[in-house]
Amino acid sequence: ILLAIMVARMLVGVVTSLMMFDAIDDYSSLMNGTYVYKLMNNGMYSGFSNISSLLFIGYIVFVILDIVAVSKAGYKVTGLILFAIFLTPGYYIWRAHVLGRKKMVPIIFTVLYSLLTLINIGIMVTEVFSLTAELMQTMYY
């Protein structure tokens, strides 16, 4: 469940970010903040934003439950806590390491999740550059 929530959080984050960039039409909408009203009136954005919040809460709950279960089994959980907070993609590998399990599936998941994260970053950088170029052109007219 935790792994599915991690992937779902990433996908919902990409969708909400793309919707936000879509709402920013021009320089004046960015400076006046009218894009915020567009987002607030967009039911899909509100829905995805609520889903994102619920997924974040679900992630926290399931991480805590997982760490408690690992702790009750007698393993050290300091690394799991740090990975859950600071390095989310590596959590599954570290969990497998702590529990002494095979690491092939966690490594594959982590690589795919990291690729998804890089794709997300690439989309955001592309959108920011596109928005910047568009805004620079409108400032000259």
PDB file of C-alpha atoms in Angstrom:
ATOM      1  CA  ILE A   1       0.000   0.000   0.000  1.00  0.00           C
ATOM      2  CA  LEU A   2       2.818   2.372   0.919  1.00  0.00           C
ATOM      3  CA  LEU A   3       4.550   1.918  -2.436  1.00  0.00           C
ATOM      4  CA  ALA A   4       1.324   2.553  -4.339  1.00  0.00           C
ATOM      5  CA  ILE A   5       0.725   5.709  -2.313  1.00  0.00           C
ATOM      6  CA  MET A   6       4.236   6.947  -3.133  1.00  0.00           C
ATOM      7  CA  VAL A   7       3.667   6.526  -6.874  1.00  0.00           C
ATOM      8  CA  ALA A   8       0.152   7.983  -6.710  1.00  0.00           C
ATOM      9  CA  ARG A   9       1.470  11.050  -4.861  1.00  0.00           C
ATOM     10  CA  MET A  10       4.017  11.639  -7.592  1.00  0.00           C
ATOM     11  CA  LEU A  11       1.475  11.259 -10.411  1.00  0.00           C
ATOM     12  CA  VAL A  12      -1.100  13.512  -8.738  1.00  0.00           C
ATOM     13  CA  GLY A  13       1.638  16.080  -8.122  1.00  0.00           C
ATOM     14  CA  VAL A  14       2.502  16.127 -11.818  1.00  0.00           C
ATOM     15  CA  VAL A  15      -1.147  16.584 -12.795  1.00  0.00           C
ATOM     16  CA  THR A  16      -1.767  19.424 -10.321  1.00  0.00           C
ATOM     17  CA  SER A  17       1.429  21.170 -11.357  1.00  0.00           C
ATOM     18  CA  LEU A  18       0.493  20.968 -15.029  1.00  0.00           C
ATOM     19  CA  MET A  19      -2.961  22.351 -14.215  1.00  0.00           C
ATOM     20  CA  MET A  20      -1.348  25.234 -12.354  1.00  0.00           C
ATOM     21  CA  PHE A  21       0.921  26.073 -15.292  1.00  0.00           C
ATOM     22  CA  ASP A  22      -2.092  25.855 -17.589  1.00  0.00           C
ATOM     23  CA  ALA A  23      -3.942  28.446 -15.498  1.00  0.00           C
ATOM     24  CA  ILE A  24      -1.173  31.028 -15.857  1.00  0.00           C
ATOM     25  CA  ASP A  25      -2.048  32.598 -19.184  1.00  0.00           C
ATOM     26  CA  ASP A  26       0.034  35.715 -19.382  1.00  0.00           C
ATOM     27  CA  TYR A  27       2.072  38.216 -17.436  1.00  0.00           C
ATOM     28  CA  SER A  28      -0.924  40.069 -16.049  1.00  0.00           C
ATOM     29  CA  SER A  29      -2.575  36.905 -14.699  1.00  0.00           C
ATOM     30  CA  LEU A  30       0.667  36.052 -12.938  1.00  0.00           C
ATOM     31  CA  MET A  31       1.185  39.543 -11.498  1.00  0.00           C
ATOM     32  CA  ASN A  32      -2.464  40.136 -10.581  1.00  0.00           C
ATOM     33  CA  GLY A  33      -2.954  36.664  -9.190  1.00  0.00           C
ATOM     34  CA  THR A  34      -6.000  35.982 -11.360  1.00  0.00           C
ATOM     35  CA  TYR A  35      -4.665  32.503 -12.111  1.00  0.00           C
ATOM     36  CA  VAL A  36      -5.431  31.654  -8.462  1.00  0.00           C
ATOM     37  CA  TYR A  37      -9.120  32.355  -9.074  1.00  0.00           C
ATOM     38  CA  LYS A  38      -9.025  30.167 -12.148  1.00  0.00           C
ATOM     39  CA  LEU A  39      -7.565  27.340 -10.084  1.00  0.00           C
ATOM     40  CA  MET A  40     -10.056  27.831  -7.264  1.00  0.00           C
ATOM     41  CA  ASN A  41     -12.966  27.689  -9.701  1.00  0.00           C
ATOM     42  CA  ASN A  42     -11.572  24.602 -11.430  1.00  0.00           C
ATOM     43  CA  GLY A  43     -13.232  21.600  -9.824  1.00  0.00           C
ATOM     44  CA  MET A  44     -10.682  19.156 -11.211  1.00  0.00           C
ATOM     45  CA  TYR A  45      -7.786  21.074  -9.657  1.00  0.00           C
ATOM     46  CA  SER A  46      -9.565  21.190  -6.306  1.00  0.00           C
ATOM     47  CA  GLY A  47     -10.251  17.477  -6.509  1.00  0.00           C
ATOM     48  CA  PHE A  48      -6.664  16.614  -7.350  1.00  0.00           C
ATOM     49  CA  SER A  49      -5.434  18.942  -4.631  1.00  0.00           C
ATOM     50  CA  ASN A  50      -7.651  17.179  -2.080  1.00  0.00           C
ATOM     51  CA  ILE A  51      -6.505  13.784  -3.327  1.00  0.00           C
ATOM     52  CA  SER A  52      -2.906  14.947  -2.980  1.00  0.00           C
ATOM     53  CA  SER A  53      -3.530  15.975   0.619  1.00  0.00           C
ATOM     54  CA  LEU A  54      -5.209  12.658   1.409  1.00  0.00           C
ATOM     55  CA  LEU A  55      -2.345  10.734  -0.185  1.00  0.00           C
ATOM     56  CA  PHE A  56       0.148  12.697   1.913  1.00  0.00           C
ATOM     57  CA  ILE A  57      -1.772  11.865   5.089  1.00  0.00           C
ATOM     58  CA  GLY A  58      -2.017   8.237   3.978  1.00  0.00           C
ATOM     59  CA  TYR A  59       1.721   8.150   3.316  1.00  0.00           C
ATOM     60  CA  ILE A  60       2.459   9.425   6.813  1.00  0.00           C
ATOM     61  CA  VAL A  61       0.055   6.952   8.426  1.00  0.00           C
ATOM     62  CA  PHE A  62       1.387   3.933   6.536  1.00  0.00           C
ATOM     63  CA  VAL A  63       5.029   4.915   7.065  1.00  0.00           C
ATOM     64  CA  ILE A  64       4.409   5.206  10.793  1.00  0.00           C
ATOM     65  CA  LEU A  65       2.596   1.848  10.835  1.00  0.00           C
ATOM     66  CA  ASP A  66       5.424   0.244   8.866  1.00  0.00           C
ATOM     67  CA  ILE A  67       8.113   1.688  11.130  1.00  0.00           C
ATOM     68  CA  VAL A  68       6.204   0.544  14.222  1.00  0.00           C
ATOM     69  CA  ALA A  69       5.901  -2.970  12.771  1.00  0.00           C
ATOM     70  CA  VAL A  70       9.629  -3.095  11.982  1.00  0.00           C
ATOM     71  CA  SER A  71      10.421  -1.772  15.452  1.00  0.00           C
ATOM     72  CA  LYS A  72       8.219  -4.401  17.121  1.00  0.00           C
ATOM     73  CA  ALA A  73      10.103  -7.054  15.158  1.00  0.00           C
ATOM     74  CA  GLY A  74      13.259  -5.933  16.979  1.00  0.00           C
ATOM     75  CA  TYR A  75      15.058  -4.050  14.224  1.00  0.00           C
ATOM     76  CA  LYS A  76      16.611  -0.599  14.410  1.00  0.00           C
ATOM     77  CA  VAL A  77      14.385   2.036  12.849  1.00  0.00           C
ATOM     78  CA  THR A  78      16.500   5.194  12.955  1.00  0.00           C
ATOM     79  CA  GLY A  79      17.532   4.784   9.322  1.00  0.00           C
ATOM     80  CA  LEU A  80      13.959   4.063   8.259  1.00  0.00           C
ATOM     81  CA  ILE A  81      12.760   7.255   9.909  1.00  0.00           C
ATOM     82  CA  LEU A  82      15.478   9.296   8.224  1.00  0.00           C
ATOM     83  CA  PHE A  83      14.789   7.728   4.820  1.00  0.00           C
ATOM     84  CA  ALA A  84      11.036   8.288   5.230  1.00  0.00           C
ATOM     85  CA  ILE A  85      11.612  11.978   5.945  1.00  0.00           C
ATOM     86  CA  PHE A  86      14.601  12.975   3.803  1.00  0.00           C
ATOM     87  CA  LEU A  87      15.095  10.367   1.064  1.00  0.00           C
ATOM     88  CA  THR A  88      11.729   8.847   0.259  1.00  0.00           C
ATOM     89  CA  PRO A  89      12.811   6.878  -2.848  1.00  0.00           C
ATOM     90  CA  GLY A  90      15.426   4.974  -0.830  1.00  0.00           C
ATOM     91  CA  TYR A  91      13.022   3.957   1.931  1.00  0.00           C
ATOM     92  CA  TYR A  92      12.107   0.609   0.349  1.00  0.00           C
ATOM     93  CA  ILE A  93      15.752  -0.376  -0.238  1.00  0.00           C
ATOM     94  CA  TRP A  94      16.730   0.546   3.308  1.00  0.00           C
ATOM     95  CA  ARG A  95      13.765  -1.395   4.670  1.00  0.00           C
ATOM     96  CA  ALA A  96      14.888  -4.469   2.751  1.00  0.00           C
ATOM     97  CA  HIS A  97      18.426  -3.958   4.068  1.00  0.00           C
ATOM     98  CA  VAL A  98      17.256  -3.647   7.679  1.00  0.00           C
ATOM     99  CA  LEU A  99      15.037  -6.722   7.411  1.00  0.00           C
ATOM    100  CA  GLY A 100      17.742  -8.730   5.615  1.00  0.00           C
ATOM    101  CA  ARG A 101      15.606  -9.429   2.545  1.00  0.00           C
ATOM    102  CA  LYS A 102      16.605  -9.640  -1.097  1.00  0.00           C
ATOM    103  CA  LYS A 103      17.048  -6.233  -2.614  1.00  0.00           C
ATOM    104  CA  MET A 104      16.321  -6.823  -6.311  1.00  0.00           C
ATOM    105  CA  VAL A 105      12.643  -5.794  -6.234  1.00  0.00           C
ATOM    106  CA  PRO A 106      13.292  -2.757  -3.992  1.00  0.00           C
ATOM    107  CA  ILE A 107      16.109  -1.639  -6.295  1.00  0.00           C
ATOM    108  CA  ILE A 108      13.890  -1.948  -9.373  1.00  0.00           C
ATOM    109  CA  PHE A 109      11.091  -0.020  -7.621  1.00  0.00           C
ATOM    110  CA  THR A 110      13.514   2.674  -6.468  1.00  0.00           C
ATOM    111  CA  VAL A 111      15.000   3.084  -9.950  1.00  0.00           C
ATOM    112  CA  LEU A 112      11.544   3.359 -11.519  1.00  0.00           C
ATOM    113  CA  TYR A 113      10.362   5.764  -8.814  1.00  0.00           C
ATOM    114  CA  SER A 114      13.495   7.856  -9.267  1.00  0.00           C
ATOM    115  CA  LEU A 115      12.926   7.935 -13.028  1.00  0.00           C
ATOM    116  CA  LEU A 116       9.372   9.093 -12.373  1.00  0.00           C
ATOM    117  CA  THR A 117      10.776  11.804 -10.105  1.00  0.00           C
ATOM    118  CA  LEU A 118      13.245  12.887 -12.793  1.00  0.00           C
ATOM    119  CA  ILE A 119      10.468  12.973 -15.378  1.00  0.00           C
ATOM    120  CA  ASN A 120       8.451  15.137 -12.987  1.00  0.00           C
ATOM    121  CA  ILE A 121      11.387  17.508 -12.550  1.00  0.00           C
ATOM    122  CA  GLY A 122      11.944  17.607 -16.309  1.00  0.00           C
ATOM    123  CA  ILE A 123       8.303  18.478 -16.946  1.00  0.00           C
ATOM    124  CA  MET A 124       8.406  21.236 -14.339  1.00  0.00           C
ATOM    125  CA  VAL A 125      11.643  22.718 -15.702  1.00  0.00           C
ATOM    126  CA  THR A 126      10.243  22.635 -19.233  1.00  0.00           C
ATOM    127  CA  GLU A 127       7.030  24.319 -18.110  1.00  0.00           C
ATOM    128  CA  VAL A 128       8.921  27.008 -16.193  1.00  0.00           C
ATOM    129  CA  PHE A 129      11.164  27.771 -19.170  1.00  0.00           C
ATOM    130  CA  SER A 130       8.164  27.855 -21.484  1.00  0.00           C
ATOM    131  CA  LEU A 131       6.285  30.150 -19.116  1.00  0.00           C
ATOM    132  CA  THR A 132       9.320  32.389 -18.710  1.00  0.00           C
ATOM    133  CA  ALA A 133       9.809  32.683 -22.469  1.00  0.00           C
ATOM    134  CA  GLU A 134       6.124  33.444 -22.956  1.00  0.00           C
ATOM    135  CA  LEU A 135       6.108  36.046 -20.193  1.00  0.00           C
ATOM    136  CA  MET A 136       9.236  37.718 -21.529  1.00  0.00           C
ATOM    137  CA  GLN A 137       7.578  38.137 -24.926  1.00  0.00           C
ATOM    138  CA  THR A 138       4.434  39.656 -23.438  1.00  0.00           C
ATOM    139  CA  MET A 139       6.438  42.134 -21.366  1.00  0.00           C
ATOM    140  CA  TYR A 140       7.841  43.717 -24.530  1.00  0.00           C
ATOM    141  CA  TYR A 141       4.402  44.462 -26.036  1.00  0.00           C
TER     142      TYR A 141
END
